[in-house]
Short mmCIF file of C-alpha atoms and ligand atoms in Angstrom, two decimals:
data_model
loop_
_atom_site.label_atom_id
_atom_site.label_comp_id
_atom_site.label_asym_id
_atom_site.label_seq_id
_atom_site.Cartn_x
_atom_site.Cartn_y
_atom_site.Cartn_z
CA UNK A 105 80.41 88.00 8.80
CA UNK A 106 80.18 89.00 12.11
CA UNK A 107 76.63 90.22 13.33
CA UNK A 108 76.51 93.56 14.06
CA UNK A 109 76.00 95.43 17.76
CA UNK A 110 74.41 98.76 18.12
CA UNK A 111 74.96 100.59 20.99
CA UNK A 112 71.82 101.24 23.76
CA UNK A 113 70.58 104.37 24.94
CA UNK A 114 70.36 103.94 28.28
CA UNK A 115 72.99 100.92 29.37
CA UNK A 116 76.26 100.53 27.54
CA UNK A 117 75.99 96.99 28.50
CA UNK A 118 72.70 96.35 27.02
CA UNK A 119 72.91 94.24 23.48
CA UNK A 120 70.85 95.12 19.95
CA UNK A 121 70.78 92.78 17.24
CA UNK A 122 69.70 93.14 13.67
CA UNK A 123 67.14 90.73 12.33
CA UNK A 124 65.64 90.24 9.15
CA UNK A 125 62.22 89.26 7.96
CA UNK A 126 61.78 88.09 4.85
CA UNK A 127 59.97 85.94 2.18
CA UNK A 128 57.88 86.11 -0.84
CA UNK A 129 55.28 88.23 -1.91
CA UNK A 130 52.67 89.38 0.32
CA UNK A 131 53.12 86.23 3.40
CA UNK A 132 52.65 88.99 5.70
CA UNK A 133 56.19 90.41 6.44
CA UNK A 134 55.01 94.10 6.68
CA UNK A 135 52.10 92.70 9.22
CA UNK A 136 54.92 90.70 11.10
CA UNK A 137 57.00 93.46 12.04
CA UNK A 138 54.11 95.68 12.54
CA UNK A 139 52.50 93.13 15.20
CA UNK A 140 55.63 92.85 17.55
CA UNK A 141 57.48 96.30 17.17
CA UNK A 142 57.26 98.62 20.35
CA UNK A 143 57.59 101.92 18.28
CA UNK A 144 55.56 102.96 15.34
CA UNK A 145 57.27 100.60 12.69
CA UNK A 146 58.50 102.62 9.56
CA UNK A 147 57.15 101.30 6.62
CA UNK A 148 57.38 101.98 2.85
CA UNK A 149 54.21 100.85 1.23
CA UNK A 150 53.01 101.55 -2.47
CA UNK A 151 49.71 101.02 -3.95
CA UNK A 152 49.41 97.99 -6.77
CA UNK A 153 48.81 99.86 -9.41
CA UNK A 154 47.30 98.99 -12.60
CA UNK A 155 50.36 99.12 -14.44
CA UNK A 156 52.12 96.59 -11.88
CA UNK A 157 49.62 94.00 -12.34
CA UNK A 158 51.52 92.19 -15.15
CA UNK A 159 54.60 91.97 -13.19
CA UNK A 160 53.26 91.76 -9.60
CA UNK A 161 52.26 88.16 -9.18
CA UNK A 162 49.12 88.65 -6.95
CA UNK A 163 47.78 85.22 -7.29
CA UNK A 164 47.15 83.49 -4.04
CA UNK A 165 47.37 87.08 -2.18
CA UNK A 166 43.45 87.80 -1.02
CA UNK A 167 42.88 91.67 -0.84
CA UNK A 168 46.12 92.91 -1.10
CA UNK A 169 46.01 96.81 -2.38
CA UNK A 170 49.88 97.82 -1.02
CA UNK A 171 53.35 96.73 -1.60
CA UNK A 172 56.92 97.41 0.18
CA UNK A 173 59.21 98.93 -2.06
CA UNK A 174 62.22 99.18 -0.05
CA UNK A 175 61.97 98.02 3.60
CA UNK A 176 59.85 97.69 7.33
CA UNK A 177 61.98 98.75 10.79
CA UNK A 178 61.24 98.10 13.77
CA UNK A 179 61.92 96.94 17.29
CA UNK A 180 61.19 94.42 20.01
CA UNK A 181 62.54 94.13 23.56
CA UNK A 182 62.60 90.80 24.19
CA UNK A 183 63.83 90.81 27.97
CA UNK A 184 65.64 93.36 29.76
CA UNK A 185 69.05 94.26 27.75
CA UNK A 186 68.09 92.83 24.58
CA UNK A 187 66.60 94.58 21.92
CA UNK A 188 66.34 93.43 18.33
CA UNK A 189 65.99 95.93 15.60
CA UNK A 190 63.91 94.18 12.92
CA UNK A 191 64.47 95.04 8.96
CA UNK A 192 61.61 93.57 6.52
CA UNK A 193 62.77 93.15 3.24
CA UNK A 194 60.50 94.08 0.28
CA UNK A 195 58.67 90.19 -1.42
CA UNK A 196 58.89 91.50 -4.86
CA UNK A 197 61.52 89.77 -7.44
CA UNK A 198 61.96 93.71 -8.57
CA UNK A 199 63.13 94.66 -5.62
CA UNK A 200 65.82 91.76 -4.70
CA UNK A 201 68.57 94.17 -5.08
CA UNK A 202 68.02 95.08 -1.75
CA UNK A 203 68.48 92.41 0.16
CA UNK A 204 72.32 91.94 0.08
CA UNK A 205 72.17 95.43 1.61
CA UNK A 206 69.58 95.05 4.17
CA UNK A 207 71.20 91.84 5.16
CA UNK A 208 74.47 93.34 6.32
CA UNK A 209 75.31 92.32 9.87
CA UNK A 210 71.99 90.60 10.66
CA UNK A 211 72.09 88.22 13.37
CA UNK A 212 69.71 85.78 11.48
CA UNK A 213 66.56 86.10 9.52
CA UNK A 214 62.60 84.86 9.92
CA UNK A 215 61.71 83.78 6.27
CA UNK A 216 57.57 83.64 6.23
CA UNK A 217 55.59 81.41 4.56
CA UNK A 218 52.53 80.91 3.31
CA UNK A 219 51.34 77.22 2.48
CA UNK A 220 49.27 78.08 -0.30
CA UNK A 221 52.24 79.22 -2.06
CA UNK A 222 55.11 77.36 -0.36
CA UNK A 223 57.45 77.63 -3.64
CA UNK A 224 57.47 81.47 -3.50
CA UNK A 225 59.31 80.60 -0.02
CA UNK A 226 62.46 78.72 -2.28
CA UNK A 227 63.92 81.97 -3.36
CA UNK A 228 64.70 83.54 0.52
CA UNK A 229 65.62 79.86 1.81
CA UNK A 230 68.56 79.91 -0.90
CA UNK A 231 69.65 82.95 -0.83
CA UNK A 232 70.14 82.49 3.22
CA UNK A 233 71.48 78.98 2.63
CA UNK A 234 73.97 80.69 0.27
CA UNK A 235 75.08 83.39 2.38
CA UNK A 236 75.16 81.34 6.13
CA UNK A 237 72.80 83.35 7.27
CA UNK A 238 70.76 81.08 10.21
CA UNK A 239 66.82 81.17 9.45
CA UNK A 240 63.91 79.72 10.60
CA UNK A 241 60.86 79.20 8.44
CA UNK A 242 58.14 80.73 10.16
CA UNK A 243 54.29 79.33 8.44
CA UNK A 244 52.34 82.33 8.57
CA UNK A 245 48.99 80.43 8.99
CA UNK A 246 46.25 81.79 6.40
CA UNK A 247 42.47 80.83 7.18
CA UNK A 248 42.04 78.66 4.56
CA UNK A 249 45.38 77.44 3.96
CA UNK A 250 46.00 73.34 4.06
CA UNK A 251 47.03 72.36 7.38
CA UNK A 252 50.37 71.55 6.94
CA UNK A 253 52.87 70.22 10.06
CA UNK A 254 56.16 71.78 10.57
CA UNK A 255 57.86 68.74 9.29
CA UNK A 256 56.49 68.53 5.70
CA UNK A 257 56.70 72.14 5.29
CA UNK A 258 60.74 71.34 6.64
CA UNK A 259 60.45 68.45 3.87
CA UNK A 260 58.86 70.31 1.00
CA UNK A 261 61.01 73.13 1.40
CA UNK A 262 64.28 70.40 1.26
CA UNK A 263 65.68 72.34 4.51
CA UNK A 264 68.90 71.59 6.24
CA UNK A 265 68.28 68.87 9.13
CA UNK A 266 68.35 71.28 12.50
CA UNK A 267 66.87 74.16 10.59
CA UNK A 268 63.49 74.89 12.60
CA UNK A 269 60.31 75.20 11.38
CA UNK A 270 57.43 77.48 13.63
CA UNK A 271 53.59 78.30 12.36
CA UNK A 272 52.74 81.36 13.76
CA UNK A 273 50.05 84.38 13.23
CA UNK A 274 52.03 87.63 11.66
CA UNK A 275 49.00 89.51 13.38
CA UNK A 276 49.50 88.25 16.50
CA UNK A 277 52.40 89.87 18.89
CA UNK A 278 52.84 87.36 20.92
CA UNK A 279 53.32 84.85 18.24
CA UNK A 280 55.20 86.94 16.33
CA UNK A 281 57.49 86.97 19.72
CA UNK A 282 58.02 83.65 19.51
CA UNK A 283 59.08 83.11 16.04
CA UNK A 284 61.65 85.91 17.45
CA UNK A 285 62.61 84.34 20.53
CA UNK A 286 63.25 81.02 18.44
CA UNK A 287 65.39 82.39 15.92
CA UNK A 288 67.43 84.14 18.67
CA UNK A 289 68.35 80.74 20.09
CA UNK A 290 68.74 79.04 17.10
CA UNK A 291 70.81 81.84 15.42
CA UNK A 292 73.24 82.00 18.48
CA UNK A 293 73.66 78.25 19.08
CA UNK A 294 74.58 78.69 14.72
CA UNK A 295 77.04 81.19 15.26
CA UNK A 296 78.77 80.11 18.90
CA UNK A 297 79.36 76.50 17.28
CA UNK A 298 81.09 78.18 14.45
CA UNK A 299 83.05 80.49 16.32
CA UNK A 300 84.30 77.10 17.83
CA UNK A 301 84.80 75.27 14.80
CA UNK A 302 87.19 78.55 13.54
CA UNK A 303 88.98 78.68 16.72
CA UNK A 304 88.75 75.60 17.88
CA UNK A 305 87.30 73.65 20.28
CA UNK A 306 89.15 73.71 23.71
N1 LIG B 520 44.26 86.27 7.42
C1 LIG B 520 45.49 86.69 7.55
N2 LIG B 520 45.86 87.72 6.80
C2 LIG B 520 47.12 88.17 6.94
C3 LIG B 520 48.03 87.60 7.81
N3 LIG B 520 49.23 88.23 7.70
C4 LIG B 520 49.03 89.18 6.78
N4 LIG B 520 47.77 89.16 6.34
C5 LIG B 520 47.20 89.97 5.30
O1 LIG B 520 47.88 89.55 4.13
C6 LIG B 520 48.24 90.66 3.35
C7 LIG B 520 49.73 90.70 3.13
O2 LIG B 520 50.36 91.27 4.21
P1 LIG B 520 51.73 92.11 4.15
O3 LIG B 520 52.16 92.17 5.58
O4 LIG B 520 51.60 93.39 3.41
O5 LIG B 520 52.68 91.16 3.31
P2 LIG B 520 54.19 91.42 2.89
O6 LIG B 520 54.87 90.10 2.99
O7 LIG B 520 54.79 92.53 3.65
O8 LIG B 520 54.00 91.83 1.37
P3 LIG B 520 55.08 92.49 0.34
O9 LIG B 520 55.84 93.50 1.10
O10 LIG B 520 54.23 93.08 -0.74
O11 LIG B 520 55.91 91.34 -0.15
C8 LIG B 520 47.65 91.87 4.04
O12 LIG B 520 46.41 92.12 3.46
C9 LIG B 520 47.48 91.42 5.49
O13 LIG B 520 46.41 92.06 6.16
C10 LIG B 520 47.60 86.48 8.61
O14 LIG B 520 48.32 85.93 9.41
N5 LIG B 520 46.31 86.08 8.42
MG1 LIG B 521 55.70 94.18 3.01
#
């Protein structure tokens, strides 16, 4: 599917694309899209409750008191005339009925990761394997958490030769930027070489 384009305020020529930030439970998705948006990012948190604990997994997840229950927005300028509008999806299995909607016309996704719990990460990398979505893995790096390279989270994760792999900070704007920035690229190069491959090549 084609991403979508939403139209600019201020220049009709000026380009918005959807992206999507995703992952398991609690790798810092909400905190991602919080760190890099220019407006106040919209968020729909909910307290763990008591009665959640025996179906919210929060092994592994230090502190954690709140939970997305149906999506983050927000947005990033990344240079003059390109904005990205930025949709985190919820980490809880519960909520995985969302997903297929919230990923409707996105551009390409960040799924975060957390090396302490790198096999929460196998759910998102199929279902945007499935659906030809272009990703990158970005390792949200945890104090604490083994100091894994790009490549043997790439290996451990069995990812598609090309597909890249960035560590980054979620609380950290600039990083968070990058991860963006990277995914841009990569998710453009992805989608030009199949527009050539449907048309073909010249
Ligand atoms: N130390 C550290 N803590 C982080 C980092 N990113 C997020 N956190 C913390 O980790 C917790 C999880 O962050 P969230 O952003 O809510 O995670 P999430 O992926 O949106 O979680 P769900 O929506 O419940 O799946 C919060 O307590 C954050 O403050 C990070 O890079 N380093
Ligand atoms: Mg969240």
């Amino acid at each position: 599917m084609a991403p979508e384009r939403y139209e600019a305020d201020s220049d009709p020529t000026d380009l918005s694309l959807k992206i999507l930030v995703a992952g398991g439970f609690g790798v810092g998705k909400t905190t991602l899209v919080g760190s890099v948006s220019e407006i106040r990012p919209l968020r729909t948190e909910e307290q763990l409750s008591e009665l959640g604990e025996s179906v919210d997994d929060t092994g592994g997840v230090d502190r954690k008191t709140t939970t997305t229950v149906a999506m983050d927005f927000g947005r990033i300028t990344i240079r003059s005339g390109l904005s990205l509008y930025l949709f985190g999806t919820p980490g809880q299995d519960r909520f995985w009925f969302l997903w297929d909607e919230l990923s409707q016309g996105a551009l390409g996704a960040v799924v975060l990761a957390d090396t302490r719990r790198l096999e929460d990460s196998f759910p998102a990398v199929d279902f945007f394997e499935h659906r030809r979505i272009p990703f990158v893995v970005a390792v949200n790096c945890f104090p604490g958490a083994r100091g894994y390279g790009a490549g043997d989270v790439s290996r451990a994760l069995d990812l598609d030769q090309g597909t890249p792999v960035v560590l980054c900070d979620a609380r950290d704007r600039d990083s968070g930027k990058e991860v963006l920035i990277r995914l841009v690229e990569y998710a453009g190069r992805m989608h030009t070489a199949r527009l050539l491959d449907t048309v073909g090549r010249p």
